[in-house]
XYZ file of N, CA and C in Angstrom:
513
model
N 31.451 -86.869 -33.542
C 30.753 -85.889 -32.657
C 31.418 -85.727 -31.406
N 31.740 -84.457 -30.914
C 32.338 -84.098 -29.743
C 31.241 -83.750 -28.718
N 31.425 -84.397 -27.582
C 30.596 -84.011 -26.531
C 31.410 -83.273 -25.321
N 30.850 -82.361 -24.641
C 31.613 -81.698 -23.628
C 30.549 -81.826 -22.335
N 31.182 -81.870 -21.255
C 30.466 -81.780 -19.958
C 29.842 -80.383 -19.789
N 28.867 -80.334 -18.868
C 28.241 -79.045 -18.513
C 29.241 -78.047 -18.041
N 30.007 -78.467 -17.087
C 30.884 -77.462 -16.451
C 31.952 -76.860 -17.608
N 32.380 -77.762 -18.503
C 33.320 -77.227 -19.386
C 32.674 -76.179 -20.255
N 31.447 -76.358 -20.588
C 30.650 -75.383 -21.262
C 30.548 -74.047 -20.708
N 30.108 -74.166 -19.396
C 29.957 -73.046 -18.672
C 31.347 -72.209 -18.520
N 32.350 -73.038 -18.314
C 33.569 -72.399 -17.994
C 34.226 -71.564 -19.337
N 33.732 -72.168 -20.510
C 34.072 -71.462 -21.801
C 33.430 -70.066 -21.779
N 32.384 -69.873 -21.211
C 31.591 -68.689 -21.194
C 32.169 -67.578 -20.106
N 32.935 -68.113 -19.250
C 33.359 -67.437 -18.050
C 34.682 -66.565 -18.523
N 34.599 -65.248 -18.539
C 35.583 -64.359 -18.974
C 36.237 -63.921 -17.672
N 37.634 -64.391 -17.569
C 38.335 -63.913 -16.394
C 39.917 -63.984 -16.633
N 40.534 -63.318 -15.699
C 42.005 -63.456 -15.779
C 42.457 -63.500 -14.397
N 43.808 -64.063 -14.152
C 44.358 -64.113 -12.971
C 45.682 -63.221 -13.033
N 45.781 -62.687 -11.689
C 47.138 -61.915 -11.587
C 47.729 -62.317 -10.140
N 48.911 -62.731 -10.309
C 49.608 -63.113 -9.137
C 50.378 -61.809 -8.505
N 50.014 -61.559 -7.255
C 50.520 -60.208 -6.761
C 51.716 -60.583 -5.668
N 51.676 -61.689 -5.260
C 52.605 -62.175 -4.157
C 53.122 -63.655 -4.302
N 54.414 -63.717 -4.351
C 55.030 -65.087 -4.254
C 56.172 -64.996 -3.554
N 56.264 -65.620 -2.311
C 57.290 -65.579 -1.417
C 57.420 -66.618 -0.417
N 58.544 -66.824 0.125
C 58.695 -67.640 1.322
C 58.816 -66.926 2.520
N 57.909 -67.262 3.469
C 57.842 -66.498 4.850
C 58.303 -67.400 5.856
N 59.023 -66.576 6.874
C 59.372 -67.387 8.149
C 59.407 -66.353 9.140
N 59.587 -66.712 10.335
C 59.526 -65.901 11.518
C 57.984 -65.545 11.766
N 57.721 -64.248 12.169
C 56.285 -63.815 12.448
C 55.825 -63.050 11.360
N 54.580 -63.423 10.707
C 54.158 -62.764 9.580
C 52.643 -62.908 9.563
N 52.024 -61.978 8.775
C 50.610 -62.024 8.538
C 50.470 -61.398 7.054
N 49.374 -62.092 6.438
C 49.102 -61.407 4.966
C 47.483 -61.356 5.000
N 47.045 -60.197 4.519
C 45.605 -60.085 4.382
C 45.400 -59.258 3.310
N 44.736 -59.860 2.346
C 44.422 -59.315 0.974
C 42.897 -58.854 0.819
N 42.244 -58.964 1.940
C 40.801 -58.500 1.779
C 40.702 -57.084 1.847
N 39.448 -56.689 1.345
C 39.108 -55.272 1.232
C 39.393 -54.755 -0.266
N 39.868 -55.538 -1.186
C 40.178 -55.039 -2.524
C 38.844 -55.195 -3.480
N 37.742 -55.907 -2.771
C 36.483 -56.018 -3.690
C 36.755 -57.096 -4.841
N 37.765 -57.850 -4.833
C 38.198 -58.664 -5.777
C 38.143 -60.022 -5.234
N 38.111 -61.110 -6.179
C 38.178 -62.514 -5.901
C 39.606 -62.857 -5.588
N 40.055 -63.077 -4.392
C 41.392 -63.434 -4.031
C 41.632 -64.824 -3.949
N 43.013 -65.240 -3.970
C 43.360 -66.618 -3.631
C 44.728 -66.651 -3.081
N 45.030 -67.826 -2.420
C 46.232 -67.962 -1.692
C 46.474 -69.443 -1.845
N 47.527 -69.822 -2.330
C 48.065 -71.180 -2.608
C 49.309 -71.365 -1.705
N 49.188 -72.312 -0.780
C 50.299 -72.697 0.088
C 51.156 -73.600 -0.773
N 52.313 -73.110 -1.141
C 53.235 -74.014 -2.064
C 54.343 -74.750 -1.182
N 54.472 -74.354 0.100
C 55.348 -75.131 0.941
C 55.062 -74.828 2.487
N 55.217 -75.645 3.296
C 55.064 -75.478 4.671
C 53.754 -75.438 5.205
N 53.485 -74.752 6.356
C 52.239 -74.637 7.008
C 52.007 -73.339 7.305
N 50.622 -72.951 7.592
C 50.137 -71.696 8.095
C 48.759 -71.797 8.669
N 48.104 -70.578 8.878
C 46.756 -70.761 9.539
C 45.845 -69.688 8.883
N 44.737 -70.027 8.552
C 43.585 -68.980 8.159
C 42.953 -68.549 9.280
N 42.678 -67.186 9.446
C 41.895 -66.604 10.457
C 40.790 -65.779 9.859
N 39.636 -66.072 10.217
C 38.385 -65.333 9.746
C 37.504 -64.844 10.947
N 37.053 -63.647 10.813
C 36.128 -63.042 11.772
C 34.879 -64.040 12.122
N 34.575 -64.126 13.314
C 33.425 -64.821 13.616
C 33.746 -66.376 13.678
N 34.856 -66.764 13.367
C 35.375 -68.157 13.612
C 36.188 -68.321 14.907
N 35.744 -69.309 15.672
C 36.291 -69.346 16.969
C 37.843 -69.948 16.901
N 38.064 -70.930 15.889
C 39.456 -71.467 15.651
C 39.934 -71.193 14.336
N 41.161 -71.077 14.342
C 41.724 -70.965 13.031
C 41.741 -72.142 12.071
N 41.993 -72.119 10.921
C 41.935 -73.206 10.151
C 43.492 -73.387 9.606
N 44.061 -74.688 9.975
C 45.318 -74.929 9.474
C 45.429 -75.331 8.114
N 46.441 -74.637 7.424
C 46.683 -75.027 6.045
C 48.050 -75.539 5.728
N 48.319 -76.275 4.743
C 49.358 -76.941 4.510
C 49.703 -77.029 3.032
N 50.847 -77.409 2.680
C 51.370 -77.503 1.304
C 50.196 -78.078 0.340
N 49.921 -77.516 -0.642
C 48.935 -77.904 -1.649
C 47.566 -77.348 -1.326
N 47.460 -76.711 -0.250
C 46.130 -76.079 0.196
C 45.816 -74.809 -0.719
N 44.733 -74.716 -1.184
C 44.313 -73.524 -2.039
C 43.065 -72.886 -1.452
N 43.151 -71.682 -1.088
C 41.937 -70.976 -0.437
C 41.536 -69.671 -1.330
N 40.218 -69.840 -1.757
C 39.645 -68.730 -2.605
C 38.634 -68.052 -1.898
N 38.573 -66.745 -2.050
C 37.578 -65.774 -1.505
C 36.916 -65.180 -2.644
N 35.829 -65.786 -3.231
C 35.079 -65.305 -4.197
C 34.437 -63.965 -3.998
N 34.091 -63.681 -2.828
C 33.321 -62.486 -2.523
C 34.177 -61.703 -1.560
N 35.436 -61.727 -1.599
C 36.396 -60.840 -0.902
C 36.106 -60.984 0.606
N 35.882 -62.110 1.176
C 35.648 -62.134 2.622
C 36.841 -61.822 3.447
N 36.542 -61.117 4.474
C 37.708 -60.562 5.467
C 38.367 -61.880 5.964
N 39.799 -61.817 6.000
C 40.512 -62.909 6.505
C 42.068 -62.482 6.702
N 42.779 -63.154 7.487
C 44.097 -63.079 7.505
C 44.823 -64.424 7.578
N 45.991 -64.605 6.948
C 46.867 -65.786 7.017
C 48.051 -65.540 7.744
N 48.435 -66.351 8.575
C 49.560 -66.118 9.584
C 50.342 -67.310 9.862
N 51.566 -67.092 10.452
C 52.250 -68.165 10.859
C 51.765 -68.855 12.114
N 50.938 -68.319 12.963
C 50.629 -68.638 14.202
C 49.079 -69.092 14.302
N 48.778 -70.079 15.113
C 47.410 -70.448 15.402
C 46.640 -69.418 15.874
N 47.151 -68.462 16.611
C 46.545 -67.304 17.324
C 46.873 -66.130 16.240
N 45.850 -65.171 16.234
C 46.008 -64.210 15.344
C 47.093 -63.060 15.839
N 47.421 -63.173 17.106
C 48.497 -62.345 17.645
C 49.813 -62.814 17.063
N 50.715 -61.803 16.860
C 52.044 -62.032 16.270
C 52.670 -63.076 17.147
N 53.509 -64.221 16.518
C 54.145 -65.151 17.264
C 55.591 -64.624 17.798
N 56.219 -65.444 18.497
C 57.596 -65.100 19.006
C 58.646 -65.513 18.002
N 58.264 -66.188 16.887
C 59.271 -66.676 15.972
C 60.061 -65.604 15.112
N 61.155 -65.607 15.534
C 62.110 -64.589 14.942
C 63.175 -65.450 13.995
N 63.512 -66.556 14.222
C 64.362 -67.149 13.343
C 63.783 -67.857 12.144
N 64.630 -68.204 11.252
C 64.153 -68.743 9.897
C 65.011 -70.076 9.782
N 64.363 -71.247 9.740
C 65.045 -72.523 9.283
C 64.131 -73.119 8.307
N 64.611 -74.179 7.734
C 64.066 -74.907 6.531
C 62.650 -75.423 7.013
N 62.548 -75.828 8.464
C 61.238 -76.463 8.824
C 60.202 -75.382 9.046
N 60.636 -74.169 9.346
C 59.418 -73.213 9.484
C 59.051 -72.240 8.457
N 59.615 -72.466 7.199
C 59.261 -71.652 6.145
C 58.106 -71.992 5.465
N 57.306 -70.955 5.209
C 56.068 -71.329 4.414
C 56.065 -70.427 2.953
N 55.821 -71.214 2.039
C 55.668 -70.643 0.709
C 54.287 -70.232 0.287
N 54.033 -69.066 -0.114
C 52.646 -68.686 -0.634
C 52.696 -67.978 -1.863
N 51.824 -68.272 -2.709
C 51.463 -67.705 -4.112
C 50.117 -67.093 -3.928
N 50.106 -65.743 -4.035
C 48.687 -65.104 -3.622
C 48.430 -64.280 -5.051
N 47.105 -63.973 -5.129
C 46.635 -63.163 -6.258
C 45.199 -62.906 -6.406
N 44.802 -62.467 -7.438
C 43.301 -62.019 -7.675
C 42.794 -62.785 -8.956
N 41.490 -63.090 -9.008
C 40.845 -63.525 -10.143
C 40.033 -62.266 -10.439
N 40.087 -61.894 -11.663
C 39.166 -60.730 -12.100
C 38.202 -61.177 -13.122
N 36.992 -61.031 -12.998
C 35.923 -61.333 -13.995
C 35.292 -60.102 -14.763
N 34.949 -60.337 -15.992
C 34.400 -59.296 -16.810
C 33.293 -58.602 -16.051
N 32.320 -59.207 -15.593
C 31.148 -58.748 -14.804
C 30.929 -59.697 -13.625
N 31.598 -59.418 -12.437
C 31.531 -60.295 -11.346
C 30.066 -60.206 -10.676
N 29.384 -59.052 -10.919
C 27.990 -59.035 -10.515
C 27.047 -59.822 -11.081
N 27.286 -60.084 -12.389
C 26.184 -60.752 -13.208
C 26.883 -62.194 -13.719
N 27.588 -62.784 -12.698
C 28.352 -64.052 -12.986
C 27.685 -65.164 -12.196
N 26.902 -65.981 -12.927
C 26.159 -67.130 -12.060
C 27.044 -67.980 -11.468
N 28.350 -68.172 -11.884
C 29.117 -69.227 -11.164
C 29.692 -68.487 -9.892
N 30.178 -67.211 -9.981
C 30.648 -66.558 -8.734
C 29.444 -66.295 -7.806
N 28.349 -65.915 -8.321
C 27.175 -65.743 -7.285
C 26.725 -67.046 -6.608
N 26.997 -68.156 -7.239
C 26.744 -69.511 -6.609
C 27.771 -70.098 -5.509
N 28.875 -69.380 -5.657
C 29.965 -69.996 -4.726
C 29.770 -69.516 -3.435
N 30.409 -70.165 -2.446
C 30.203 -69.579 -0.973
C 31.297 -68.615 -0.871
N 31.233 -67.989 0.353
C 32.238 -66.857 0.564
C 33.670 -67.376 0.554
N 33.741 -68.619 0.916
C 35.213 -69.226 0.989
C 35.251 -70.604 0.425
N 36.231 -70.817 -0.452
C 36.359 -72.075 -1.036
C 37.709 -72.476 -0.791
N 37.865 -73.743 -0.026
C 39.026 -74.236 0.328
C 39.171 -75.631 -0.337
N 40.314 -75.812 -1.026
C 40.796 -77.176 -1.761
C 41.827 -77.593 -0.889
N 41.745 -78.598 -0.178
C 42.843 -79.150 0.662
C 43.722 -80.011 -0.148
N 44.864 -79.844 0.196
C 46.041 -80.723 -0.444
C 46.087 -82.037 0.445
N 45.545 -82.310 1.419
C 45.467 -83.563 2.010
C 46.907 -83.806 2.818
N 47.325 -82.955 3.627
C 48.471 -83.152 4.610
C 49.720 -83.492 3.611
N 50.128 -82.696 2.837
C 51.355 -82.790 1.817
C 51.130 -83.954 0.856
N 49.965 -84.484 0.776
C 49.599 -85.434 -0.263
C 48.723 -84.748 -1.388
N 49.414 -83.923 -2.069
C 48.830 -83.053 -3.077
C 48.355 -83.913 -4.276
N 47.149 -83.546 -4.803
C 46.640 -84.165 -6.061
C 47.753 -83.907 -7.035
N 48.042 -84.940 -7.872
C 49.195 -84.824 -8.703
C 49.089 -83.682 -9.809
N 47.738 -83.414 -10.333
C 47.898 -82.216 -11.121
C 47.912 -80.818 -10.546
N 47.623 -80.827 -9.340
C 47.680 -79.541 -8.495
C 49.206 -79.379 -8.260
N 49.914 -80.482 -7.831
C 51.383 -80.486 -7.629
C 52.140 -80.062 -8.932
N 51.694 -80.540 -9.962
C 52.427 -80.163 -11.233
C 52.327 -78.535 -11.338
N 50.960 -78.011 -11.250
C 50.766 -76.551 -11.298
C 51.670 -75.843 -10.221
N 51.536 -76.314 -9.052
C 52.471 -75.734 -8.014
C 54.001 -75.653 -8.503
N 54.380 -76.803 -8.751
C 55.822 -76.920 -9.204
C 56.127 -75.906 -10.392
N 55.294 -75.812 -11.412
C 55.552 -74.785 -12.597
C 55.371 -73.393 -12.073
N 54.399 -73.235 -11.212
C 54.481 -71.785 -10.697
C 55.566 -71.326 -9.841
N 56.057 -72.252 -9.123
C 57.288 -71.997 -8.160
C 58.474 -71.730 -9.095
N 58.674 -72.773 -10.165
C 59.714 -72.683 -10.942
C 59.785 -71.329 -11.796
N 58.576 -71.023 -12.320
C 58.512 -69.789 -13.077
C 58.835 -68.675 -12.262
N 58.265 -68.445 -11.058
C 58.648 -67.370 -10.217
C 60.059 -67.222 -9.631
N 60.782 -68.429 -9.379
C 61.940 -68.332 -8.717
C 62.996 -68.075 -9.889
N 62.758 -68.578 -11.211
C 63.682 -68.424 -12.222
C 63.536 -66.938 -12.907
N 62.355 -66.426 -12.673
C 62.097 -65.213 -13.310
C 62.616 -64.829 -14.698
N 62.423 -65.761 -15.620
C 62.689 -65.776 -17.050
C 61.828 -64.763 -17.745
N 62.278 -64.304 -18.997
C 61.354 -63.522 -19.861
C 59.826 -64.194 -19.940
N 58.948 -63.371 -19.648
C 57.531 -63.917 -19.645
C 57.019 -64.787 -18.646
N 57.677 -65.065 -17.668
C 57.314 -65.856 -16.415
C 56.193 -65.200 -15.838
N 56.084 -63.935 -15.694
C 54.819 -63.284 -15.120
C 53.513 -63.708 -15.702
N 53.576 -63.756 -16.943
C 52.341 -64.023 -17.785
C 52.036 -65.516 -17.532
N 53.090 -66.341 -17.577
C 52.979 -67.875 -17.345
C 52.310 -68.118 -16.196
N 52.775 -67.556 -15.133
C 52.388 -67.738 -13.715
C 50.822 -67.230 -13.667
N 50.520 -66.353 -14.202
C 49.066 -65.796 -14.335
C 48.253 -66.765 -15.030
N 48.666 -67.324 -16.056
C 47.964 -68.223 -16.877
C 47.697 -69.569 -16.115
N 48.764 -69.924 -15.308
C 48.794 -71.136 -14.503
C 47.724 -70.887 -13.314
N 47.578 -69.692 -12.964
C 46.702 -69.388 -11.901
C 45.176 -69.511 -12.465
N 44.960 -69.142 -13.545
C 43.685 -69.445 -14.119
C 43.187 -70.854 -14.176
N 44.183 -71.632 -14.471
C 43.946 -73.104 -14.472
C 43.677 -73.499 -13.082
N 44.416 -73.109 -12.026
C 44.091 -73.375 -10.601
C 42.615 -73.070 -10.248
N 42.151 -71.987 -10.759
C 40.751 -71.624 -10.574
C 39.852 -72.661 -11.020
N 40.143 -73.115 -12.117
C 39.332 -74.128 -12.874
C 39.395 -75.424 -12.143
N 40.427 -75.824 -11.615
C 40.576 -77.126 -10.918
C 39.761 -76.908 -9.510
N 39.811 -75.803 -8.924
C 39.119 -75.504 -7.724
C 37.667 -75.688 -7.887
N 37.021 -75.282 -9.042
C 35.613 -75.503 -9.292
C 35.449 -76.950 -9.569
């Protein structure tokens, strides 16, 4: 007799797919904002550090390697190189100031009638604990970076499927 936990049963009913739209290393002054699409977006910090800015929040939230941020309800946000939302003076690139990001969307068959999505807060942050990334998440990050850097045949599909696993781990 096989038994499953309740979350596994619910996740089996959840019909969704992930699409990575951005995978890059950023340095210097930069800002990324994927809000306004009406979709569930995500950002995974694969290397370095950055800051999350959200309207109404007095302080920015520092993000570092291994941090995953999901916006189930397309909350307005910006991710930048600077603790302030204003552009920084950083013009040069060096190994210590590079930030790696993997960003994308989770698309659900019917997001408005999805009890899991309806139950989630506007923002889900899974911290990597200051470069002490949970081992399974680190394996996913390494696989995703490897697939995107090598750009082998079929790598786009592999990265998208790994992103689906990322969402499950976040839950």
